[in-house]
PDB file of C-alpha atoms in Angstrom:
ATOM      1  CA  MET A   1      12.966 -27.160  21.198  1.00  0.00           C
ATOM      2  CA  VAL A   2       9.372 -27.517  22.449  1.00  0.00           C
ATOM      3  CA  TYR A   3       7.382 -30.735  22.029  1.00  0.00           C
ATOM      4  CA  PRO A   4      10.198 -32.615  20.170  1.00  0.00           C
ATOM      5  CA  LEU A   5       8.315 -35.933  20.070  1.00  0.00           C
ATOM      6  CA  SER A   6       4.961 -34.316  19.293  1.00  0.00           C
ATOM      7  CA  LYS A   7       6.469 -32.516  16.292  1.00  0.00           C
ATOM      8  CA  LEU A   8       7.070 -35.931  14.759  1.00  0.00           C
ATOM      9  CA  THR A   9       3.713 -37.420  15.735  1.00  0.00           C
ATOM     10  CA  ILE A  10       0.743 -35.413  17.032  1.00  0.00           C
ATOM     11  CA  ILE A  11       1.451 -31.985  15.510  1.00  0.00           C
ATOM     12  CA  PRO A  12       1.622 -33.188  11.866  1.00  0.00           C
ATOM     13  CA  ILE A  13      -1.697 -34.983  12.420  1.00  0.00           C
ATOM     14  CA  LEU A  14      -3.316 -31.900  13.944  1.00  0.00           C
ATOM     15  CA  LEU A  15      -2.127 -29.663  11.110  1.00  0.00           C
ATOM     16  CA  SER A  16      -2.950 -32.152   8.361  1.00  0.00           C
ATOM     17  CA  ARG A  17      -6.414 -30.618   7.921  1.00  0.00           C
ATOM     18  CA  VAL A  18      -5.070 -27.058   7.635  1.00  0.00           C
ATOM     19  CA  LYS A  19      -5.482 -26.212   3.962  1.00  0.00           C
ATOM     20  CA  GLU A  20      -4.077 -22.705   4.058  1.00  0.00           C
ATOM     21  CA  ILE A  21      -2.192 -20.400   6.408  1.00  0.00           C
ATOM     22  CA  ARG A  22      -2.264 -16.730   5.472  1.00  0.00           C
ATOM     23  CA  GLY A  23      -0.025 -14.131   7.068  1.00  0.00           C
ATOM     24  CA  LEU A  24       2.455 -16.464   8.745  1.00  0.00           C
ATOM     25  CA  GLU A  25       5.029 -13.691   8.386  1.00  0.00           C
ATOM     26  CA  ASN A  26       2.951 -11.629  10.839  1.00  0.00           C
ATOM     27  CA  LEU A  27       3.894 -13.928  13.715  1.00  0.00           C
ATOM     28  CA  PRO A  28       6.821 -12.277  15.557  1.00  0.00           C
ATOM     29  CA  ALA A  29       9.893 -14.435  16.020  1.00  0.00           C
ATOM     30  CA  ASN A  30      10.286 -13.320  19.623  1.00  0.00           C
ATOM     31  CA  PRO A  31       7.595 -13.146  22.323  1.00  0.00           C
ATOM     32  CA  PRO A  32       5.999 -11.807  24.424  1.00  0.00           C
ATOM     33  CA  TYR A  33       2.696 -11.232  22.673  1.00  0.00           C
ATOM     34  CA  ILE A  34      -0.983 -12.171  22.848  1.00  0.00           C
ATOM     35  CA  LEU A  35      -2.800 -14.269  20.253  1.00  0.00           C
ATOM     36  CA  ALA A  36      -6.491 -13.351  19.937  1.00  0.00           C
ATOM     37  CA  ILE A  37      -8.531 -15.933  18.020  1.00  0.00           C
ATOM     38  CA  ASN A  38     -12.208 -16.381  17.207  1.00  0.00           C
ATOM     39  CA  HIS A  39     -13.805 -19.472  18.719  1.00  0.00           C
ATOM     40  CA  LEU A  40     -15.799 -22.031  16.722  1.00  0.00           C
ATOM     41  CA  SER A  41     -14.754 -25.415  18.128  1.00  0.00           C
ATOM     42  CA  TYR A  42     -12.999 -27.187  20.972  1.00  0.00           C
ATOM     43  CA  ILE A  43     -10.044 -27.816  18.656  1.00  0.00           C
ATOM     44  CA  ASP A  44      -9.309 -24.136  17.875  1.00  0.00           C
ATOM     45  CA  SER A  45      -6.718 -23.683  20.623  1.00  0.00           C
ATOM     46  CA  ILE A  46      -5.152 -27.071  19.903  1.00  0.00           C
ATOM     47  CA  ILE A  47      -4.692 -26.229  16.219  1.00  0.00           C
ATOM     48  CA  ILE A  48      -3.196 -22.799  16.975  1.00  0.00           C
ATOM     49  CA  SER A  49      -0.873 -24.259  19.625  1.00  0.00           C
ATOM     50  CA  ALA A  50       0.345 -26.832  17.092  1.00  0.00           C
ATOM     51  CA  LEU A  51       0.915 -24.095  14.507  1.00  0.00           C
ATOM     52  CA  ILE A  52       2.974 -21.956  16.915  1.00  0.00           C
ATOM     53  CA  ALA A  53       4.996 -24.979  18.016  1.00  0.00           C
ATOM     54  CA  LYS A  54       5.812 -25.911  14.410  1.00  0.00           C
ATOM     55  CA  TYR A  55       6.560 -22.494  12.968  1.00  0.00           C
ATOM     56  CA  ARG A  56       7.887 -20.565  15.994  1.00  0.00           C
ATOM     57  CA  ASP A  57       9.108 -23.389  18.277  1.00  0.00           C
ATOM     58  CA  GLN A  58       7.214 -21.882  21.219  1.00  0.00           C
ATOM     59  CA  LYS A  59       4.546 -22.999  23.644  1.00  0.00           C
ATOM     60  CA  THR A  60       1.279 -21.066  23.792  1.00  0.00           C
ATOM     61  CA  SER A  61      -0.429 -20.627  27.166  1.00  0.00           C
ATOM     62  CA  PHE A  62      -4.143 -20.599  26.396  1.00  0.00           C
ATOM     63  CA  LEU A  63      -6.662 -19.307  28.887  1.00  0.00           C
ATOM     64  CA  THR A  64      -8.949 -22.314  29.157  1.00  0.00           C
ATOM     65  CA  GLN A  65     -12.221 -23.298  30.738  1.00  0.00           C
ATOM     66  CA  ASP A  66     -10.978 -25.859  33.270  1.00  0.00           C
ATOM     67  CA  LYS A  67     -14.492 -27.316  33.407  1.00  0.00           C
ATOM     68  CA  ASP A  68     -14.564 -28.218  29.716  1.00  0.00           C
ATOM     69  CA  LYS A  69     -14.344 -31.812  28.529  1.00  0.00           C
ATOM     70  CA  PHE A  70     -10.748 -31.676  27.310  1.00  0.00           C
ATOM     71  CA  TYR A  71      -9.405 -30.233  30.548  1.00  0.00           C
ATOM     72  CA  ARG A  72     -11.273 -32.851  32.580  1.00  0.00           C
ATOM     73  CA  LEU A  73     -10.175 -35.625  30.223  1.00  0.00           C
ATOM     74  CA  PHE A  74      -6.436 -34.872  30.342  1.00  0.00           C
ATOM     75  CA  GLY A  75      -6.287 -33.510  33.871  1.00  0.00           C
ATOM     76  CA  LYS A  76      -4.263 -30.743  35.459  1.00  0.00           C
ATOM     77  CA  LYS A  77      -0.817 -32.268  34.899  1.00  0.00           C
ATOM     78  CA  ILE A  78      -1.192 -32.538  31.129  1.00  0.00           C
ATOM     79  CA  SER A  79      -3.500 -29.565  30.505  1.00  0.00           C
ATOM     80  CA  GLY A  80      -1.785 -27.179  32.904  1.00  0.00           C
ATOM     81  CA  GLY A  81       1.732 -28.614  32.693  1.00  0.00           C
ATOM     82  CA  TRP A  82       2.593 -30.133  29.327  1.00  0.00           C
ATOM     83  CA  ALA A  83       0.021 -28.081  27.364  1.00  0.00           C
ATOM     84  CA  SER A  84       0.661 -24.947  29.455  1.00  0.00           C
ATOM     85  CA  CYS A  85      -3.040 -24.017  29.770  1.00  0.00           C
ATOM     86  CA  ILE A  86      -4.191 -21.396  32.273  1.00  0.00           C
ATOM     87  CA  PRO A  87      -7.523 -22.272  33.962  1.00  0.00           C
ATOM     88  CA  ILE A  88      -9.962 -19.362  34.140  1.00  0.00           C
ATOM     89  CA  SER A  89     -12.345 -20.531  36.850  1.00  0.00           C
ATOM     90  CA  ASN A  90     -10.557 -18.014  39.098  1.00  0.00           C
ATOM     91  CA  LYS A  91     -10.399 -14.918  36.888  1.00  0.00           C
ATOM     92  CA  GLU A  92      -8.070 -12.982  39.186  1.00  0.00           C
ATOM     93  CA  TYR A  93      -5.578 -15.857  39.221  1.00  0.00           C
ATOM     94  CA  ALA A  94      -5.897 -16.327  35.444  1.00  0.00           C
ATOM     95  CA  LEU A  95      -5.054 -12.693  34.681  1.00  0.00           C
ATOM     96  CA  LYS A  96      -2.130 -12.680  37.126  1.00  0.00           C
ATOM     97  CA  GLU A  97      -0.744 -15.939  35.753  1.00  0.00           C
ATOM     98  CA  ALA A  98      -1.143 -14.767  32.153  1.00  0.00           C
ATOM     99  CA  SER A  99       0.698 -11.560  33.081  1.00  0.00           C
ATOM    100  CA  ARG A 100       3.472 -13.568  34.710  1.00  0.00           C
ATOM    101  CA  ARG A 101       3.968 -15.627  31.561  1.00  0.00           C
ATOM    102  CA  LEU A 102       4.011 -12.537  29.369  1.00  0.00           C
ATOM    103  CA  LYS A 103       6.606 -10.973  31.654  1.00  0.00           C
ATOM    104  CA  SER A 104       8.611 -14.191  31.242  1.00  0.00           C
ATOM    105  CA  LYS A 105       8.557 -13.605  27.471  1.00  0.00           C
ATOM    106  CA  GLY A 106       5.850 -16.146  26.769  1.00  0.00           C
ATOM    107  CA  ILE A 107       2.928 -16.325  24.355  1.00  0.00           C
ATOM    108  CA  VAL A 108      -0.607 -16.147  25.717  1.00  0.00           C
ATOM    109  CA  GLY A 109      -3.569 -17.317  23.639  1.00  0.00           C
ATOM    110  CA  ILE A 110      -7.079 -16.007  24.214  1.00  0.00           C
ATOM    111  CA  HIS A 111     -10.478 -16.634  22.672  1.00  0.00           C
ATOM    112  CA  PRO A 112     -11.955 -13.213  23.515  1.00  0.00           C
ATOM    113  CA  GLU A 113     -15.508 -14.402  22.859  1.00  0.00           C
ATOM    114  CA  GLY A 114     -15.177 -16.550  25.979  1.00  0.00           C
ATOM    115  CA  HIS A 115     -17.293 -19.350  24.537  1.00  0.00           C
ATOM    116  CA  ARG A 116     -17.639 -21.061  21.175  1.00  0.00           C
ATOM    117  CA  SER A 117     -19.972 -19.321  18.779  1.00  0.00           C
ATOM    118  CA  HIS A 118     -22.709 -21.684  17.584  1.00  0.00           C
ATOM    119  CA  ASN A 119     -23.122 -19.466  14.509  1.00  0.00           C
ATOM    120  CA  SER A 120     -20.062 -19.642  12.269  1.00  0.00           C
ATOM    121  CA  LYS A 121     -21.079 -16.396  10.564  1.00  0.00           C
ATOM    122  CA  GLN A 122     -21.517 -14.302  13.736  1.00  0.00           C
ATOM    123  CA  MET A 123     -19.001 -13.636  16.500  1.00  0.00           C
ATOM    124  CA  LEU A 124     -20.020 -13.256  20.114  1.00  0.00           C
ATOM    125  CA  GLU A 125     -19.263 -10.028  21.967  1.00  0.00           C
ATOM    126  CA  GLY A 126     -15.610  -9.806  22.904  1.00  0.00           C
ATOM    127  CA  ARG A 127     -14.592  -9.837  26.544  1.00  0.00           C
ATOM    128  CA  THR A 128     -12.135  -7.211  27.653  1.00  0.00           C
ATOM    129  CA  GLY A 129      -9.538  -9.429  29.366  1.00  0.00           C
ATOM    130  CA  MET A 130      -7.188  -9.514  26.366  1.00  0.00           C
ATOM    131  CA  THR A 131      -7.168  -5.716  26.192  1.00  0.00           C
ATOM    132  CA  ARG A 132      -6.510  -5.387  29.908  1.00  0.00           C
ATOM    133  CA  LEU A 133      -3.614  -7.867  29.665  1.00  0.00           C
ATOM    134  CA  ALA A 134      -2.095  -6.054  26.706  1.00  0.00           C
ATOM    135  CA  LEU A 135      -2.267  -2.684  28.475  1.00  0.00           C
ATOM    136  CA  TRP A 136      -0.964  -4.017  31.794  1.00  0.00           C
ATOM    137  CA  ASN A 137       2.002  -5.746  30.188  1.00  0.00           C
ATOM    138  CA  LYS A 138       2.593  -3.393  27.248  1.00  0.00           C
ATOM    139  CA  VAL A 139       2.572  -6.204  24.687  1.00  0.00           C
ATOM    140  CA  ASN A 140       1.139  -6.414  21.186  1.00  0.00           C
ATOM    141  CA  ILE A 141      -1.870  -8.448  20.115  1.00  0.00           C
ATOM    142  CA  ILE A 142      -1.867 -10.718  17.049  1.00  0.00           C
ATOM    143  CA  PRO A 143      -5.409 -11.146  15.655  1.00  0.00           C
ATOM    144  CA  ILE A 144      -6.132 -14.551  14.121  1.00  0.00           C
ATOM    145  CA  GLY A 145      -9.148 -15.784  12.223  1.00  0.00           C
ATOM    146  CA  ILE A 146      -9.817 -19.524  11.962  1.00  0.00           C
ATOM    147  CA  GLN A 147     -12.382 -21.173   9.693  1.00  0.00           C
ATOM    148  CA  GLY A 148     -13.551 -24.761   9.279  1.00  0.00           C
ATOM    149  CA  THR A 149     -12.926 -26.217  12.725  1.00  0.00           C
ATOM    150  CA  GLU A 150     -16.658 -26.123  13.467  1.00  0.00           C
ATOM    151  CA  LYS A 151     -17.213 -28.556  10.574  1.00  0.00           C
ATOM    152  CA  ILE A 152     -14.716 -31.029  12.014  1.00  0.00           C
ATOM    153  CA  MET A 153     -15.878 -30.782  15.631  1.00  0.00           C
ATOM    154  CA  PRO A 154     -19.062 -28.691  15.808  1.00  0.00           C
ATOM    155  CA  PRO A 155     -20.434 -27.234  19.033  1.00  0.00           C
ATOM    156  CA  PRO A 156     -21.836 -28.030  21.494  1.00  0.00           C
ATOM    157  CA  ASP A 157     -20.227 -31.499  21.505  1.00  0.00           C
ATOM    158  CA  ALA A 158     -16.605 -32.597  21.694  1.00  0.00           C
ATOM    159  CA  LYS A 159     -17.052 -35.247  19.026  1.00  0.00           C
ATOM    160  CA  ILE A 160     -15.393 -35.385  15.622  1.00  0.00           C
ATOM    161  CA  LYS A 161     -18.008 -35.166  12.884  1.00  0.00           C
ATOM    162  CA  SER A 162     -15.788 -35.229   9.814  1.00  0.00           C
ATOM    163  CA  LEU A 163     -12.083 -35.448   9.027  1.00  0.00           C
ATOM    164  CA  LYS A 164     -12.672 -34.578   5.379  1.00  0.00           C
ATOM    165  CA  LYS A 165     -13.205 -30.884   6.097  1.00  0.00           C
ATOM    166  CA  THR A 166     -10.341 -28.412   5.919  1.00  0.00           C
ATOM    167  CA  ILE A 167      -9.212 -25.457   8.022  1.00  0.00           C
ATOM    168  CA  ILE A 168      -8.064 -22.000   6.955  1.00  0.00           C
ATOM    169  CA  ILE A 169      -6.052 -19.784   9.302  1.00  0.00           C
ATOM    170  CA  ALA A 170      -5.509 -16.066   8.678  1.00  0.00           C
ATOM    171  CA  ILE A 171      -2.988 -14.190  10.819  1.00  0.00           C
ATOM    172  CA  GLY A 172      -3.245 -10.413  10.935  1.00  0.00           C
ATOM    173  CA  ARG A 173      -0.564  -7.836  11.571  1.00  0.00           C
ATOM    174  CA  GLN A 174       0.343  -7.240  15.203  1.00  0.00           C
ATOM    175  CA  ILE A 175      -1.561  -4.474  16.927  1.00  0.00           C
ATOM    176  CA  SER A 176       0.123  -2.081  19.332  1.00  0.00           C
ATOM    177  CA  LEU A 177      -1.864  -0.284  22.031  1.00  0.00           C
ATOM    178  CA  LYS A 178       1.037   2.038  22.786  1.00  0.00           C
ATOM    179  CA  GLN A 179      -1.117   5.140  22.293  1.00  0.00           C
ATOM    180  CA  HIS A 180      -3.229   4.044  25.274  1.00  0.00           C
ATOM    181  CA  TYR A 181      -0.442   3.134  27.745  1.00  0.00           C
ATOM    182  CA  ASN A 182      -0.620   6.387  29.687  1.00  0.00           C
ATOM    183  CA  LYS A 183      -4.408   6.538  29.812  1.00  0.00           C
ATOM    184  CA  LYS A 184      -6.518   5.558  32.784  1.00  0.00           C
ATOM    185  CA  ILE A 185      -7.939   2.086  32.214  1.00  0.00           C
ATOM    186  CA  THR A 186     -11.722   2.499  32.281  1.00  0.00           C
ATOM    187  CA  ARG A 187     -14.568   0.227  31.240  1.00  0.00           C
ATOM    188  CA  ARG A 188     -15.301   2.515  28.334  1.00  0.00           C
ATOM    189  CA  LEU A 189     -11.703   2.421  27.105  1.00  0.00           C
ATOM    190  CA  LEU A 190     -11.554  -1.363  27.415  1.00  0.00           C
ATOM    191  CA  ARG A 191     -14.853  -1.775  25.569  1.00  0.00           C
ATOM    192  CA  THR A 192     -13.839   0.560  22.753  1.00  0.00           C
ATOM    193  CA  ILE A 193     -10.448  -1.075  22.166  1.00  0.00           C
ATOM    194  CA  THR A 194     -11.869  -4.590  22.476  1.00  0.00           C
ATOM    195  CA  ASP A 195     -14.575  -3.921  19.881  1.00  0.00           C
ATOM    196  CA  GLN A 196     -11.969  -2.513  17.497  1.00  0.00           C
ATOM    197  CA  LEU A 197      -9.851  -5.647  17.944  1.00  0.00           C
ATOM    198  CA  MET A 198     -12.870  -7.911  17.472  1.00  0.00           C
ATOM    199  CA  GLU A 199     -13.673  -6.196  14.180  1.00  0.00           C
ATOM    200  CA  LYS A 200     -10.185  -7.055  12.926  1.00  0.00           C
ATOM    201  CA  ILE A 201     -10.578 -10.699  13.980  1.00  0.00           C
ATOM    202  CA  ALA A 202     -14.005 -10.816  12.309  1.00  0.00           C
ATOM    203  CA  LYS A 203     -12.503  -9.678   8.998  1.00  0.00           C
ATOM    204  CA  LEU A 204      -9.863 -12.404   9.205  1.00  0.00           C
ATOM    205  CA  SER A 205     -12.435 -15.105  10.028  1.00  0.00           C
ATOM    206  CA  HIS A 206     -15.046 -13.784   7.549  1.00  0.00           C
ATOM    207  CA  GLN A 207     -17.611 -13.341  10.306  1.00  0.00           C
ATOM    208  CA  LYS A 208     -19.821 -10.488  11.407  1.00  0.00           C
ATOM    209  CA  TYR A 209     -19.386  -8.654  14.678  1.00  0.00           C
ATOM    210  CA  LYS A 210     -22.088  -6.580  16.369  1.00  0.00           C
ATOM    211  CA  THR A 211     -24.035  -5.918  13.170  1.00  0.00           C
TER     212      THR A 211
END
């Protein structure tokens, strides 16, 4: 069991503002897989990690900006150890470490936009790292749309604005890239697949993408 104490304390508090979870049945019981989530607030990855811990009893290794306020606040031992975050200041290391965890049958979480969108109706352009990881490791991607976190802790700050707002999480069906496994990985291929994946996330989060 992961986070046994937190499941009785922190996790119920974190999930208390989640009003609705759609598509929970789309989360596979057994890893490895990649979670790809839109990014509206600092708390997005924390909420998703709590959800996976509660409903799948698994840790999620999120690729995280190690220069952000949360990482600096909790330090490497908690952020990188207990929370299982992967710092992305060294991109080569981050991709290798994410691959290692996938090969060890872990779950890797990615915000493919790279940064929080300051416009809750418009997603930023997706970065191709999630696609590269999925092709390298031959794992599926689970698209997830999250709404409402930006009203609780809006960008650019890491301050709670309101605890009265609620969160909605929509989990899409897993996406296989099997048809691309034998293709040469090119920038064009990565861009095409990534944009297709971002469109699916945008539908789940009720945002626009590249329109």
